[in-house]
Amino acid sequence: MSRLMQIAGILMVAAAVALLLMIFFSLSSLIAWGITPELPVVLLVGGVLATGLGSVISALEARNAGVAADMAAAPSIPTFGRAPPAAATTSEEVSAHVSETIKALEQAKVELRQAIGEEETSAVPTAAEPAAAEAPAEEAPAGEEAQLYVVEERSIRGRSARILSDGTVEAETDEGWMRFENLEHLDEYLDATSLAQAR
């Protein structure tokens, strides 16, 4: 393409020079053919531009040849088959982080239950209660290993409840689904919430 532009530019410049010489020697014959004096000037400018564009195109082609060599050295696109081992270690780190969060949430839930139980029974906390709060948090991972399943579904005080295989009870409350240690704790919670709503 660049050679074609350069050759066309050279031919246009040569035609412009020939027409300029003919204008100087026999202007009347060129006017009879319909060629005006502006045509050689247009051909000269067009020839110079075409030659310049040909040079620019050849420079770009030479530059692109070097870029193509650099692009060939670039790494190939990864395959989307199996995940690389690095991704597996990342998922283990995430699962460890998630398990820590779950432990913290379970401990907060136990502390909240104890706080509700303390308000009903006594206002003075004892030193044994924080140790009791830590023990269920440590037992939680062992309980997570055994898979829970629903033993029985029933309605308690007009609310849906499920008795699970480990003896705990999940019940629908005003705050959403909550898990209780047993049916007695669920009854205590429902009594406390009904008293709070009655006030």
PDB file of C-alpha atoms in Angstrom:
ATOM      1  CA  MET A   1       0.000   0.000   0.000  1.00  0.00           C
ATOM      2  CA  SER A   2       2.801   2.426   0.874  1.00  0.00           C
ATOM      3  CA  ARG A   3       4.674   1.662  -2.348  1.00  0.00           C
ATOM      4  CA  LEU A   4       1.479   2.207  -4.360  1.00  0.00           C
ATOM      5  CA  MET A   5       0.928   5.610  -2.723  1.00  0.00           C
ATOM      6  CA  GLN A   6       4.533   6.648  -3.342  1.00  0.00           C
ATOM      7  CA  ILE A   7       4.393   5.561  -7.007  1.00  0.00           C
ATOM      8  CA  ALA A   8       1.066   7.379  -7.517  1.00  0.00           C
ATOM      9  CA  GLY A   9       2.555  10.506  -5.916  1.00  0.00           C
ATOM     10  CA  ILE A  10       5.606  10.418  -8.165  1.00  0.00           C
ATOM     11  CA  LEU A  11       3.413   9.954 -11.275  1.00  0.00           C
ATOM     12  CA  MET A  12       1.202  12.894 -10.250  1.00  0.00           C
ATOM     13  CA  VAL A  13       4.236  15.139  -9.704  1.00  0.00           C
ATOM     14  CA  ALA A  14       5.644  14.093 -13.120  1.00  0.00           C
ATOM     15  CA  ALA A  15       2.288  14.825 -14.827  1.00  0.00           C
ATOM     16  CA  ALA A  16       2.142  18.226 -13.103  1.00  0.00           C
ATOM     17  CA  VAL A  17       5.669  19.113 -14.295  1.00  0.00           C
ATOM     18  CA  ALA A  18       4.808  18.010 -17.868  1.00  0.00           C
ATOM     19  CA  LEU A  19       1.626  20.111 -17.876  1.00  0.00           C
ATOM     20  CA  LEU A  20       3.496  23.148 -16.526  1.00  0.00           C
ATOM     21  CA  LEU A  21       6.053  22.842 -19.348  1.00  0.00           C
ATOM     22  CA  MET A  22       3.245  22.528 -21.921  1.00  0.00           C
ATOM     23  CA  ILE A  23       1.549  25.638 -20.494  1.00  0.00           C
ATOM     24  CA  PHE A  24       4.742  27.642 -20.998  1.00  0.00           C
ATOM     25  CA  PHE A  25       5.256  26.474 -24.579  1.00  0.00           C
ATOM     26  CA  SER A  26       1.708  26.069 -26.017  1.00  0.00           C
ATOM     27  CA  LEU A  27      -1.068  27.365 -23.766  1.00  0.00           C
ATOM     28  CA  SER A  28      -3.627  27.504 -26.591  1.00  0.00           C
ATOM     29  CA  SER A  29      -3.465  23.767 -27.332  1.00  0.00           C
ATOM     30  CA  LEU A  30      -4.054  22.893 -23.645  1.00  0.00           C
ATOM     31  CA  ILE A  31      -7.026  25.247 -23.421  1.00  0.00           C
ATOM     32  CA  ALA A  32      -8.472  23.564 -26.532  1.00  0.00           C
ATOM     33  CA  TRP A  33      -8.265  20.223 -24.727  1.00  0.00           C
ATOM     34  CA  GLY A  34     -10.011  21.767 -21.671  1.00  0.00           C
ATOM     35  CA  ILE A  35      -6.972  21.799 -19.378  1.00  0.00           C
ATOM     36  CA  THR A  36      -6.777  24.927 -17.221  1.00  0.00           C
ATOM     37  CA  PRO A  37      -3.632  26.301 -15.537  1.00  0.00           C
ATOM     38  CA  GLU A  38      -4.948  25.225 -12.090  1.00  0.00           C
ATOM     39  CA  LEU A  39      -4.742  21.515 -12.983  1.00  0.00           C
ATOM     40  CA  PRO A  40      -0.914  21.243 -12.850  1.00  0.00           C
ATOM     41  CA  VAL A  41      -0.917  22.942  -9.436  1.00  0.00           C
ATOM     42  CA  VAL A  42      -3.561  20.514  -8.121  1.00  0.00           C
ATOM     43  CA  LEU A  43      -1.590  17.552  -9.515  1.00  0.00           C
ATOM     44  CA  LEU A  44       1.635  18.846  -7.951  1.00  0.00           C
ATOM     45  CA  VAL A  45       0.060  19.276  -4.497  1.00  0.00           C
ATOM     46  CA  GLY A  46      -1.713  15.903  -4.781  1.00  0.00           C
ATOM     47  CA  GLY A  47       1.528  14.180  -5.822  1.00  0.00           C
ATOM     48  CA  VAL A  48       3.441  15.642  -2.881  1.00  0.00           C
ATOM     49  CA  LEU A  49       0.659  14.599  -0.481  1.00  0.00           C
ATOM     50  CA  ALA A  50       0.461  11.075  -1.933  1.00  0.00           C
ATOM     51  CA  THR A  51       4.233  10.642  -1.644  1.00  0.00           C
ATOM     52  CA  GLY A  52       4.127  11.888   1.969  1.00  0.00           C
ATOM     53  CA  LEU A  53       1.250   9.559   2.844  1.00  0.00           C
ATOM     54  CA  GLY A  54       3.131   6.646   1.290  1.00  0.00           C
ATOM     55  CA  SER A  55       6.123   7.422   3.520  1.00  0.00           C
ATOM     56  CA  VAL A  56       3.903   7.625   6.624  1.00  0.00           C
ATOM     57  CA  ILE A  57       2.243   4.299   5.753  1.00  0.00           C
ATOM     58  CA  SER A  58       5.606   2.570   5.308  1.00  0.00           C
ATOM     59  CA  ALA A  59       6.792   3.960   8.675  1.00  0.00           C
ATOM     60  CA  LEU A  60       3.628   2.671  10.378  1.00  0.00           C
ATOM     61  CA  GLU A  61       4.039  -0.751   8.775  1.00  0.00           C
ATOM     62  CA  ALA A  62       7.633  -0.928  10.021  1.00  0.00           C
ATOM     63  CA  ARG A  63       6.510   0.106  13.515  1.00  0.00           C
ATOM     64  CA  ASN A  64       3.648  -2.428  13.545  1.00  0.00           C
ATOM     65  CA  ALA A  65       6.048  -5.219  12.610  1.00  0.00           C
ATOM     66  CA  GLY A  66       7.957  -4.529  15.850  1.00  0.00           C
ATOM     67  CA  VAL A  67       4.722  -4.404  17.866  1.00  0.00           C
ATOM     68  CA  ALA A  68       3.574  -7.712  16.388  1.00  0.00           C
ATOM     69  CA  ALA A  69       6.782  -9.325  17.631  1.00  0.00           C
ATOM     70  CA  ASP A  70       6.105  -7.922  21.120  1.00  0.00           C
ATOM     71  CA  MET A  71       2.529  -9.178  21.017  1.00  0.00           C
ATOM     72  CA  ALA A  72       3.701 -12.659  20.079  1.00  0.00           C
ATOM     73  CA  ALA A  73       5.818 -12.744  23.258  1.00  0.00           C
ATOM     74  CA  ALA A  74       2.777 -11.970  25.460  1.00  0.00           C
ATOM     75  CA  PRO A  75       1.487 -14.840  27.644  1.00  0.00           C
ATOM     76  CA  SER A  76      -1.331 -16.930  26.293  1.00  0.00           C
ATOM     77  CA  ILE A  77      -4.901 -16.694  27.532  1.00  0.00           C
ATOM     78  CA  PRO A  78      -5.459 -19.001  30.529  1.00  0.00           C
ATOM     79  CA  THR A  79      -7.668 -22.030  30.108  1.00  0.00           C
ATOM     80  CA  PHE A  80     -10.921 -22.181  32.001  1.00  0.00           C
ATOM     81  CA  GLY A  81     -10.696 -25.836  32.950  1.00  0.00           C
ATOM     82  CA  ARG A  82      -9.706 -26.721  36.483  1.00  0.00           C
ATOM     83  CA  ALA A  83      -8.927 -23.999  38.980  1.00  0.00           C
ATOM     84  CA  PRO A  84      -5.216 -23.490  39.633  1.00  0.00           C
ATOM     85  CA  PRO A  85      -3.857 -24.483  43.075  1.00  0.00           C
ATOM     86  CA  ALA A  86      -3.480 -20.812  44.065  1.00  0.00           C
ATOM     87  CA  ALA A  87      -7.251 -20.358  43.851  1.00  0.00           C
ATOM     88  CA  ALA A  88      -7.781 -23.373  46.101  1.00  0.00           C
ATOM     89  CA  THR A  89      -5.617 -21.836  48.848  1.00  0.00           C
ATOM     90  CA  THR A  90      -7.565 -18.598  48.562  1.00  0.00           C
ATOM     91  CA  SER A  91     -10.850 -20.429  49.104  1.00  0.00           C
ATOM     92  CA  GLU A  92      -9.383 -22.119  52.199  1.00  0.00           C
ATOM     93  CA  GLU A  93      -8.397 -18.726  53.577  1.00  0.00           C
ATOM     94  CA  VAL A  94     -11.879 -17.409  52.905  1.00  0.00           C
ATOM     95  CA  SER A  95     -13.520 -20.411  54.535  1.00  0.00           C
ATOM     96  CA  ALA A  96     -11.315 -19.940  57.630  1.00  0.00           C
ATOM     97  CA  HIS A  97     -12.357 -16.295  57.769  1.00  0.00           C
ATOM     98  CA  VAL A  98     -16.000 -17.245  57.367  1.00  0.00           C
ATOM     99  CA  SER A  99     -15.753 -19.873  60.101  1.00  0.00           C
ATOM    100  CA  GLU A 100     -14.295 -17.259  62.475  1.00  0.00           C
ATOM    101  CA  THR A 101     -17.220 -14.978  61.683  1.00  0.00           C
ATOM    102  CA  ILE A 102     -19.687 -17.794  62.299  1.00  0.00           C
ATOM    103  CA  LYS A 103     -18.051 -18.555  65.656  1.00  0.00           C
ATOM    104  CA  ALA A 104     -18.258 -14.896  66.656  1.00  0.00           C
ATOM    105  CA  LEU A 105     -21.946 -14.739  65.670  1.00  0.00           C
ATOM    106  CA  GLU A 106     -22.738 -17.915  67.606  1.00  0.00           C
ATOM    107  CA  GLN A 107     -20.962 -16.547  70.670  1.00  0.00           C
ATOM    108  CA  ALA A 108     -22.872 -13.259  70.395  1.00  0.00           C
ATOM    109  CA  LYS A 109     -26.141 -15.181  70.131  1.00  0.00           C
ATOM    110  CA  VAL A 110     -25.321 -17.218  73.243  1.00  0.00           C
ATOM    111  CA  GLU A 111     -24.409 -14.045  75.137  1.00  0.00           C
ATOM    112  CA  LEU A 112     -27.674 -12.443  74.025  1.00  0.00           C
ATOM    113  CA  ARG A 113     -29.658 -15.436  75.232  1.00  0.00           C
ATOM    114  CA  GLN A 114     -27.831 -15.326  78.539  1.00  0.00           C
ATOM    115  CA  ALA A 115     -28.559 -11.613  78.837  1.00  0.00           C
ATOM    116  CA  ILE A 116     -32.276 -12.245  78.283  1.00  0.00           C
ATOM    117  CA  GLY A 117     -32.161 -15.098  80.807  1.00  0.00           C
ATOM    118  CA  GLU A 118     -30.274 -12.933  83.337  1.00  0.00           C
ATOM    119  CA  GLU A 119     -32.882 -10.174  83.168  1.00  0.00           C
ATOM    120  CA  GLU A 120     -35.608 -12.652  83.992  1.00  0.00           C
ATOM    121  CA  THR A 121     -33.795 -14.509  86.798  1.00  0.00           C
ATOM    122  CA  SER A 122     -31.111 -12.264  88.290  1.00  0.00           C
ATOM    123  CA  ALA A 123     -29.544  -8.886  87.647  1.00  0.00           C
ATOM    124  CA  VAL A 124     -26.042  -9.828  88.941  1.00  0.00           C
ATOM    125  CA  PRO A 125     -23.807 -11.817  86.549  1.00  0.00           C
ATOM    126  CA  THR A 126     -21.512 -14.463  87.991  1.00  0.00           C
ATOM    127  CA  ALA A 127     -17.983 -15.410  86.941  1.00  0.00           C
ATOM    128  CA  ALA A 128     -19.117 -18.855  85.757  1.00  0.00           C
ATOM    129  CA  GLU A 129     -21.401 -17.425  83.065  1.00  0.00           C
ATOM    130  CA  PRO A 130     -18.623 -16.049  80.765  1.00  0.00           C
ATOM    131  CA  ALA A 131     -16.891 -19.439  80.887  1.00  0.00           C
ATOM    132  CA  ALA A 132     -20.200 -21.088  80.008  1.00  0.00           C
ATOM    133  CA  ALA A 133     -20.535 -18.697  77.074  1.00  0.00           C
ATOM    134  CA  GLU A 134     -17.144 -19.759  75.700  1.00  0.00           C
ATOM    135  CA  ALA A 135     -17.838 -23.491  76.013  1.00  0.00           C
ATOM    136  CA  PRO A 136     -20.770 -23.574  73.534  1.00  0.00           C
ATOM    137  CA  ALA A 137     -18.703 -21.536  71.064  1.00  0.00           C
ATOM    138  CA  GLU A 138     -15.982 -24.197  71.204  1.00  0.00           C
ATOM    139  CA  GLU A 139     -18.516 -26.998  70.814  1.00  0.00           C
ATOM    140  CA  ALA A 140     -20.082 -25.350  67.761  1.00  0.00           C
ATOM    141  CA  PRO A 141     -17.499 -26.654  65.223  1.00  0.00           C
ATOM    142  CA  ALA A 142     -18.016 -30.226  66.446  1.00  0.00           C
ATOM    143  CA  GLY A 143     -21.776 -29.755  66.069  1.00  0.00           C
ATOM    144  CA  GLU A 144     -21.309 -28.360  62.580  1.00  0.00           C
ATOM    145  CA  GLU A 145     -19.557 -31.547  61.490  1.00  0.00           C
ATOM    146  CA  ALA A 146     -22.676 -33.620  62.218  1.00  0.00           C
ATOM    147  CA  GLN A 147     -25.356 -32.698  59.745  1.00  0.00           C
ATOM    148  CA  LEU A 148     -28.596 -31.442  61.285  1.00  0.00           C
ATOM    149  CA  TYR A 149     -31.993 -32.532  60.052  1.00  0.00           C
ATOM    150  CA  VAL A 150     -35.574 -31.765  61.023  1.00  0.00           C
ATOM    151  CA  VAL A 151     -37.091 -34.371  63.338  1.00  0.00           C
ATOM    152  CA  GLU A 152     -40.506 -32.781  63.744  1.00  0.00           C
ATOM    153  CA  GLU A 153     -42.366 -29.699  62.577  1.00  0.00           C
ATOM    154  CA  ARG A 154     -45.129 -28.265  64.716  1.00  0.00           C
ATOM    155  CA  SER A 155     -46.967 -25.071  65.534  1.00  0.00           C
ATOM    156  CA  ILE A 156     -46.254 -23.580  68.960  1.00  0.00           C
ATOM    157  CA  ARG A 157     -48.497 -20.677  70.044  1.00  0.00           C
ATOM    158  CA  GLY A 158     -49.461 -20.096  66.426  1.00  0.00           C
ATOM    159  CA  ARG A 159     -45.860 -19.923  65.210  1.00  0.00           C
ATOM    160  CA  SER A 160     -43.999 -22.410  63.026  1.00  0.00           C
ATOM    161  CA  ALA A 161     -41.318 -24.403  64.837  1.00  0.00           C
ATOM    162  CA  ARG A 162     -38.923 -27.215  63.935  1.00  0.00           C
ATOM    163  CA  ILE A 163     -37.306 -29.657  66.318  1.00  0.00           C
ATOM    164  CA  LEU A 164     -33.838 -30.541  65.009  1.00  0.00           C
ATOM    165  CA  SER A 165     -31.819 -33.731  65.369  1.00  0.00           C
ATOM    166  CA  ASP A 166     -29.504 -32.261  68.040  1.00  0.00           C
ATOM    167  CA  GLY A 167     -32.458 -31.356  70.286  1.00  0.00           C
ATOM    168  CA  THR A 168     -32.482 -27.659  69.472  1.00  0.00           C
ATOM    169  CA  VAL A 169     -35.611 -25.874  68.299  1.00  0.00           C
ATOM    170  CA  GLU A 170     -35.877 -23.362  65.464  1.00  0.00           C
ATOM    171  CA  ALA A 171     -38.913 -21.129  65.695  1.00  0.00           C
ATOM    172  CA  GLU A 172     -40.314 -18.216  63.743  1.00  0.00           C
ATOM    173  CA  THR A 173     -40.364 -15.090  65.912  1.00  0.00           C
ATOM    174  CA  ASP A 174     -41.118 -11.428  65.308  1.00  0.00           C
ATOM    175  CA  GLU A 175     -37.403 -10.884  64.556  1.00  0.00           C
ATOM    176  CA  GLY A 176     -37.247 -13.849  62.171  1.00  0.00           C
ATOM    177  CA  TRP A 177     -36.159 -17.457  62.624  1.00  0.00           C
ATOM    178  CA  MET A 178     -34.268 -18.118  65.873  1.00  0.00           C
ATOM    179  CA  ARG A 179     -32.730 -21.263  67.346  1.00  0.00           C
ATOM    180  CA  PHE A 180     -33.367 -22.251  70.985  1.00  0.00           C
ATOM    181  CA  GLU A 181     -31.713 -24.942  73.100  1.00  0.00           C
ATOM    182  CA  ASN A 182     -35.012 -26.698  73.807  1.00  0.00           C
ATOM    183  CA  LEU A 183     -38.791 -26.157  73.971  1.00  0.00           C
ATOM    184  CA  GLU A 184     -38.591 -24.685  77.480  1.00  0.00           C
ATOM    185  CA  HIS A 185     -36.288 -21.881  76.302  1.00  0.00           C
ATOM    186  CA  LEU A 186     -38.663 -21.195  73.421  1.00  0.00           C
ATOM    187  CA  ASP A 187     -41.587 -20.947  75.878  1.00  0.00           C
ATOM    188  CA  GLU A 188     -39.570 -18.584  78.097  1.00  0.00           C
ATOM    189  CA  TYR A 189     -38.716 -16.388  75.107  1.00  0.00           C
ATOM    190  CA  LEU A 190     -42.319 -16.276  73.907  1.00  0.00           C
ATOM    191  CA  ASP A 191     -43.498 -15.409  77.457  1.00  0.00           C
ATOM    192  CA  ALA A 192     -40.956 -12.580  77.670  1.00  0.00           C
ATOM    193  CA  THR A 193     -41.902 -11.149  74.276  1.00  0.00           C
ATOM    194  CA  SER A 194     -45.637 -11.350  75.016  1.00  0.00           C
ATOM    195  CA  LEU A 195     -45.070  -9.490  78.323  1.00  0.00           C
ATOM    196  CA  ALA A 196     -43.008  -6.845  76.513  1.00  0.00           C
ATOM    197  CA  GLN A 197     -45.741  -6.391  73.892  1.00  0.00           C
ATOM    198  CA  ALA A 198     -48.471  -6.188  76.568  1.00  0.00           C
ATOM    199  CA  ARG A 199     -46.750  -3.220  78.221  1.00  0.00           C
TER     200      ARG A 199
END
